[in-house]
Short mmCIF file of C-alpha atoms in Angstrom, two decimals:
data_model
loop_
_atom_site.label_atom_id
_atom_site.label_comp_id
_atom_site.label_asym_id
_atom_site.label_seq_id
_atom_site.Cartn_x
_atom_site.Cartn_y
_atom_site.Cartn_z
CA ARG A 1 -44.34 92.17 -8.41
CA VAL A 2 -43.83 95.91 -8.41
CA LYS A 3 -46.28 98.97 -8.44
CA ALA A 4 -46.16 101.42 -11.22
CA ALA A 5 -47.79 104.90 -11.29
CA ILE A 6 -48.50 107.44 -13.97
CA TRP A 7 -49.21 111.19 -13.77
CA ARG A 8 -52.72 112.09 -14.46
CA SER A 9 -51.48 114.71 -17.53
CA ARG A 10 -49.32 111.61 -19.06
CA PHE A 11 -52.30 109.10 -18.75
CA LEU A 12 -54.58 111.76 -20.68
CA GLN A 13 -51.88 111.88 -23.46
CA LEU A 14 -51.21 108.15 -23.65
CA ASN A 15 -54.97 107.33 -23.34
CA ASN A 16 -55.59 109.51 -26.60
CA PHE A 17 -52.71 107.99 -28.33
CA PHE A 18 -53.92 104.29 -27.62
CA ALA A 19 -57.46 105.35 -28.53
CA GLN A 20 -56.30 106.72 -31.83
CA ALA A 21 -54.35 103.57 -32.67
CA THR A 22 -56.84 100.84 -31.55
CA GLY A 23 -60.20 102.48 -31.58
CA THR A 24 -60.80 102.24 -27.84
CA VAL A 25 -59.67 103.61 -24.64
CA LEU A 26 -57.69 102.01 -21.89
CA GLN A 27 -59.72 99.81 -19.50
CA ALA A 28 -59.42 97.12 -16.94
CA GLY A 29 -58.56 93.72 -18.18
CA MET A 30 -56.44 94.66 -21.03
CA SER A 31 -52.98 93.29 -21.48
CA VAL A 32 -50.55 96.28 -22.12
CA LEU A 33 -46.82 96.83 -22.90
CA VAL A 34 -45.77 100.13 -21.28
CA ARG A 35 -42.32 101.79 -21.00
CA VAL A 36 -41.35 102.89 -17.61
CA GLN A 37 -38.72 104.95 -15.69
CA VAL A 38 -37.21 103.30 -12.79
CA SER A 39 -36.28 104.99 -9.50
CA TYR A 40 -35.39 104.09 -6.07
CA ASN A 41 -36.06 106.10 -2.85
CA GLU A 42 -34.76 104.84 0.56
CA LEU A 43 -38.07 105.64 2.34
CA TYR A 44 -40.41 104.64 -0.45
CA GLY A 45 -38.39 101.85 -2.01
CA LEU A 46 -38.58 100.97 -5.90
CA THR A 47 -40.80 103.07 -8.06
CA LEU A 48 -41.95 102.64 -11.74
CA SER A 49 -43.35 105.70 -13.55
CA ILE A 50 -45.11 104.94 -16.90
CA ASP A 51 -44.09 107.17 -19.63
CA ASP A 52 -45.12 105.39 -22.95
CA ILE A 53 -47.37 102.52 -24.20
CA ASP A 54 -47.17 100.25 -27.28
CA PRO A 55 -50.81 99.95 -28.73
CA ALA A 56 -49.60 97.21 -31.15
CA PHE A 57 -48.76 94.78 -28.46
CA THR A 58 -52.44 94.79 -27.24
CA ILE A 59 -53.75 94.13 -30.77
CA GLY A 60 -51.17 91.42 -31.34
CA GLU A 61 -52.19 89.70 -27.94
CA LYS A 62 -55.84 89.62 -29.00
CA GLU A 63 -54.93 88.07 -32.23
CA GLN A 64 -52.80 85.31 -30.53
CA GLU A 65 -55.72 84.83 -28.09
CA LYS A 66 -57.98 84.32 -31.00
CA LYS A 67 -55.95 81.80 -32.68
CA ARG A 68 -55.58 79.76 -29.32
CA THR A 69 -59.55 79.89 -29.12
CA ILE A 70 -59.86 78.60 -32.62
CA ALA A 71 -57.35 75.78 -32.00
CA ARG A 72 -59.19 74.84 -28.73
CA LEU A 73 -62.71 74.88 -30.36
CA GLU A 74 -61.42 72.51 -33.33
CA GLN A 75 -59.79 70.20 -30.85
CA GLU A 76 -63.11 69.91 -28.87
CA GLY A 77 -65.11 69.37 -32.00
CA LEU A 78 -67.42 72.49 -31.58
CA MET A 79 -66.20 74.66 -34.87
CA ASP A 80 -68.86 72.81 -36.93
CA LYS A 81 -71.50 71.70 -34.26
CA GLN A 82 -73.93 74.45 -35.10
CA LYS A 83 -73.74 73.49 -38.97
CA GLN A 84 -75.27 70.09 -38.17
CA LEU A 85 -78.69 71.70 -36.88
CA SER A 86 -81.73 71.90 -38.94
CA PHE A 87 -83.16 75.24 -39.96
CA PRO A 88 -86.73 76.27 -41.02
CA VAL A 89 -87.48 77.40 -44.46
CA LEU A 90 -89.42 80.29 -42.95
CA PRO A 91 -88.39 81.03 -39.56
CA TYR A 92 -91.15 82.72 -37.62
CA SER A 93 -90.28 82.98 -33.75
CA LEU A 94 -86.96 84.70 -33.45
CA ALA A 95 -84.85 85.32 -30.07
CA VAL A 96 -82.66 88.41 -30.47
CA ILE A 97 -79.76 88.75 -28.25
CA SER A 98 -78.61 92.43 -28.34
CA ALA A 99 -78.69 95.87 -26.17
CA SER A 100 -82.16 97.27 -26.34
CA SER A 101 -80.72 100.90 -27.17
CA ALA A 102 -78.01 99.64 -29.90
CA ALA A 103 -78.63 101.13 -33.17
CA GLY A 104 -78.06 97.80 -34.86
CA PHE A 105 -80.86 96.36 -33.16
CA GLY A 106 -83.30 99.23 -34.30
CA ASP A 107 -82.07 98.96 -37.74
CA PHE A 108 -82.60 95.25 -37.80
CA CYS A 109 -86.21 95.63 -36.41
CA ARG A 110 -87.18 98.34 -38.90
CA HIS A 111 -85.85 96.21 -41.92
CA LEU A 112 -87.48 93.19 -40.96
CA GLU A 113 -90.92 94.87 -40.32
CA GLY A 114 -90.47 96.43 -43.75
CA ASN A 115 -89.51 93.32 -45.68
CA SER A 116 -91.06 93.38 -49.33
CA TYR A 117 -92.78 90.07 -48.84
CA GLY A 118 -94.88 91.27 -46.08
CA PHE A 119 -93.99 88.47 -43.80
CA VAL A 120 -94.67 88.96 -39.94
CA PHE A 121 -92.23 87.69 -37.43
CA GLN A 122 -92.33 87.17 -33.71
CA VAL A 123 -89.08 88.81 -32.24
CA GLU A 124 -88.33 88.83 -28.47
CA LEU A 125 -85.22 90.67 -27.25
CA PHE A 126 -83.06 89.04 -24.56
CA GLU A 127 -80.94 92.03 -23.48
CA ALA A 128 -77.27 91.75 -22.91
CA VAL A 129 -74.02 93.69 -22.95
CA MET A 130 -72.45 93.57 -26.24
CA GLN A 131 -68.93 94.99 -25.68
CA GLY A 132 -66.18 94.98 -23.10
CA VAL A 133 -64.95 92.40 -20.53
CA THR A 134 -68.41 91.80 -19.15
CA ALA A 135 -70.10 90.88 -22.48
CA PRO A 136 -69.10 87.12 -22.72
CA ASP A 137 -70.87 86.41 -19.28
CA SER A 138 -73.78 88.53 -20.21
CA ILE A 139 -74.46 86.93 -23.63
CA ILE A 140 -73.93 83.64 -22.14
CA ASP A 141 -76.60 84.26 -19.61
CA ALA A 142 -78.88 85.55 -22.38
CA LEU A 143 -78.33 82.15 -24.18
CA SER A 144 -79.25 80.35 -21.21
CA ARG A 145 -82.44 82.41 -20.86
CA VAL A 146 -83.50 81.57 -24.35
CA GLU A 147 -82.81 77.88 -23.99
CA SER A 148 -84.87 77.72 -20.72
CA ALA A 149 -87.66 79.91 -22.20
CA GLN A 150 -91.33 78.42 -22.50
CA THR A 151 -91.26 79.69 -26.19
CA SER A 152 -89.97 77.25 -28.80
CA TYR A 153 -87.88 79.66 -30.91
CA ASP A 154 -86.75 78.91 -34.46
CA ALA A 155 -83.41 80.59 -34.09
CA VAL A 156 -81.20 82.92 -32.11
CA LEU A 157 -80.01 86.08 -33.57
CA LEU A 158 -76.90 87.59 -32.01
CA LEU A 159 -76.77 91.44 -33.18
CA ARG A 160 -74.40 94.12 -32.56
CA GLY A 161 -73.49 97.18 -34.84
CA GLY A 162 -69.96 98.36 -35.47
CA GLY A 163 -67.49 99.30 -33.21
CA ALA A 164 -63.71 99.42 -32.46
CA GLU A 165 -61.58 96.33 -33.01
CA LEU A 166 -61.03 95.87 -29.32
CA ASP A 167 -64.47 96.43 -28.55
CA LEU A 168 -65.51 93.68 -30.60
CA ALA A 169 -62.70 91.21 -29.26
CA CYS A 170 -65.32 89.78 -26.92
CA PHE A 171 -66.73 87.70 -29.72
CA ASP A 172 -63.42 85.71 -29.84
CA ASP A 173 -63.91 84.56 -26.14
CA TYR A 174 -63.67 80.79 -25.92
CA ARG A 175 -66.44 80.34 -23.15
CA LEU A 176 -68.92 82.48 -25.28
CA CYS A 177 -67.96 80.65 -28.55
CA ALA A 178 -68.27 77.31 -26.73
CA ALA A 179 -71.84 78.21 -25.62
CA ILE A 180 -72.86 79.35 -29.08
CA ALA A 181 -71.61 76.30 -30.40
CA SER A 182 -73.36 74.15 -27.94
CA CYS A 183 -76.57 75.85 -28.28
CA PRO A 184 -79.60 73.68 -29.25
CA LEU A 185 -80.88 76.29 -31.61
CA PRO A 186 -79.30 77.70 -34.86
CA VAL A 187 -77.57 80.83 -33.85
CA ILE A 188 -76.95 83.50 -36.44
CA THR A 189 -74.70 86.31 -35.90
CA ALA A 190 -74.62 89.78 -37.50
CA MET A 191 -71.93 92.00 -35.58
CA GLY A 192 -69.77 94.75 -36.66
CA HIS A 193 -68.61 96.11 -40.04
CA GLU A 194 -68.12 94.48 -43.38
CA ARG A 195 -64.41 93.71 -42.37
CA ASP A 196 -65.25 92.19 -39.08
CA TYR A 197 -65.12 88.28 -38.79
CA HIS A 198 -64.91 86.76 -35.35
CA VAL A 199 -64.67 83.42 -33.84
CA ALA A 200 -68.33 83.75 -32.84
CA ASP A 201 -69.13 84.02 -36.56
CA MET A 202 -67.14 80.75 -37.25
CA VAL A 203 -68.97 78.68 -34.83
CA ALA A 204 -72.39 80.13 -35.47
CA TYR A 205 -74.85 78.12 -37.78
CA SER A 206 -74.52 81.15 -40.19
CA TYR A 207 -73.39 84.78 -40.15
CA GLU A 208 -74.22 88.10 -42.01
CA LYS A 209 -71.82 91.11 -42.06
CA THR A 210 -74.43 93.61 -40.23
CA PRO A 211 -77.86 93.40 -38.37
CA THR A 212 -79.40 95.14 -41.47
CA ALA A 213 -77.82 92.45 -43.99
CA LEU A 214 -79.41 89.84 -41.73
CA ALA A 215 -82.83 91.49 -41.96
CA ASP A 216 -82.77 91.94 -45.66
CA VAL A 217 -81.74 88.11 -46.17
#
């Protein structure tokens, strides 16, 4: 084990380069591949100075982790567990897990309230962090609060608008996906853009591409 350092000016350059390549900035908990210059000083010892970064490594590492998560869920029989639940013809009471300030949650509520059939729904928000390394624990906690609530919900909706690829990588987390699969209520996911498809979508009862699309179903 050895410490590495980076000059502030170089960090700003590499952080901008990483963000352009991946859609998100460097943050704690990421696996990164960097290039270093090695130097040795009799007084301070061995020193590594970071001077470059490979964004493709971080993206590839997340893809490999996603594959391992899918394989583990399949081995444990959790991939299709949600599909065995029954779903009401017209759900009325909906537990929504999202961030209160998220644009996706606001769009969903507006479209749901303005549905062409005039149906009225009971929607209760269970707020959670929806991106980053703390998101899985936050969403798992929200699921636990839904399950222990006194209200009997027809379904749980997991909503988040679009974002960078690495920002949405939390929805490939094994613990989160196992919690969704094991939830006794049908979970419907609606996260990201048209192109996004995560392990959380795979294990859920069903999924829609976006929160607005879910409200329009």
